[in-house]
Amino acid sequence: MNFLRIRSGVSTRSLCSSRQTAPKIQPLVRPNSTAYSTTASTWQQKPTATHLNDNSSQSWKSRLLSISAVSALVLGVSLATSEPLRLESSYILGFEDDKVAESYDTTTEPSSGIEFPKIITFKSPQTLPLTLMAVGIRTVSFLKIQVYAIAFYADLTKVDLKGLTSPEKKLEYLIKNKAVAVRIVAVRNTSFHHLRDAYIRALNVRLGVLRKSKDDVLTAEQEDAIQDSLQVLKSTFPPSSLAKKVPFYMVLSTPAASETRFVSIPTLKGKIENAWVAEELFRNYFTGDGPSPKLKQSVLESLDQM
């Protein structure tokens, strides 16, 4: 049975398969019997042979208990959100350590051919299922050399967009009030430092705009806190390569009165606790053309239909 998959950085493995090889047993076979194959939400009856031994019985009991546990978790999330939670039949639920659960149902970024799961859920920071809103591609130079494919996700549970007449205002509502995330997959091998330097440059530009703004007054204490957070962001990225087709995640936490809003980088086990830095990292994707004009355009089109 293979209905749970866990991804974290460079590793993907099934929770329902064991690395140890079970000893071979010559079973007794009863003809014309029936067994059941299972997925996360369906039962399919098919003819097969039944192994009449205690090991087989225990195995099926364990599998049924696993299915019951998943069903209970889905029900619990649905009740917690006070809304029915619709999951595709191939949705994966489950965590190990600080990894991310992803759906098998995907959308393909057309120019690179890279697939993105339609739903992702993080354990740290804890999020409700985040829904894929759009995909795009990052290119450089006049040759349009592809660097990475990117997808934008948002928590769309209990979203209140009443009175928001433009997609830009709806986007700002999501960034300000909900958990959002980006998933980046390199098309060719690149370095984490290239990604880091792009973020630092963008944030310094946005910080310069804030200093000149008449609407927001930036105190010396606030600027010191921002500079400290930029140093934390710099130190989070190692001097190593981001391998091709390996996902990189960045997650903006849900606002909470009990803690400072932060951005989490589960791939690198990083956490930057500064609300301004956290939110501006995501606004950067939608300022001007952004790193990926196609991503910005597709997200705004999606929000315009909401």
PDB file of N, CA and C in Angstrom, residues 100 158 218 273:
ATOM      1  N   VAL A 100       7.176  18.155   4.685  1.00  0.00           N
ATOM      2  CA  VAL A 100       5.973  18.710   4.074  1.00  0.00           C
ATOM      3  C   VAL A 100       5.184  17.591   3.417  1.00  0.00           C
ATOM      4  N   LYS A 158     -11.662  30.078   4.863  1.00  0.00           N
ATOM      5  CA  LYS A 158     -12.264  31.230   5.533  1.00  0.00           C
ATOM      6  C   LYS A 158     -11.726  32.558   5.005  1.00  0.00           C
ATOM      7  N   LEU A 218       9.853  54.936   9.691  1.00  0.00           N
ATOM      8  CA  LEU A 218      10.720  53.848  10.137  1.00  0.00           C
ATOM      9  C   LEU A 218      11.628  54.370  11.233  1.00  0.00           C
ATOM     10  N   GLU A 273      12.563  35.874  12.005  1.00  0.00           N
ATOM     11  CA  GLU A 273      11.453  36.395  12.810  1.00  0.00           C
ATOM     12  C   GLU A 273      11.405  37.919  12.744  1.00  0.00           C
TER      13      GLU A 273
END
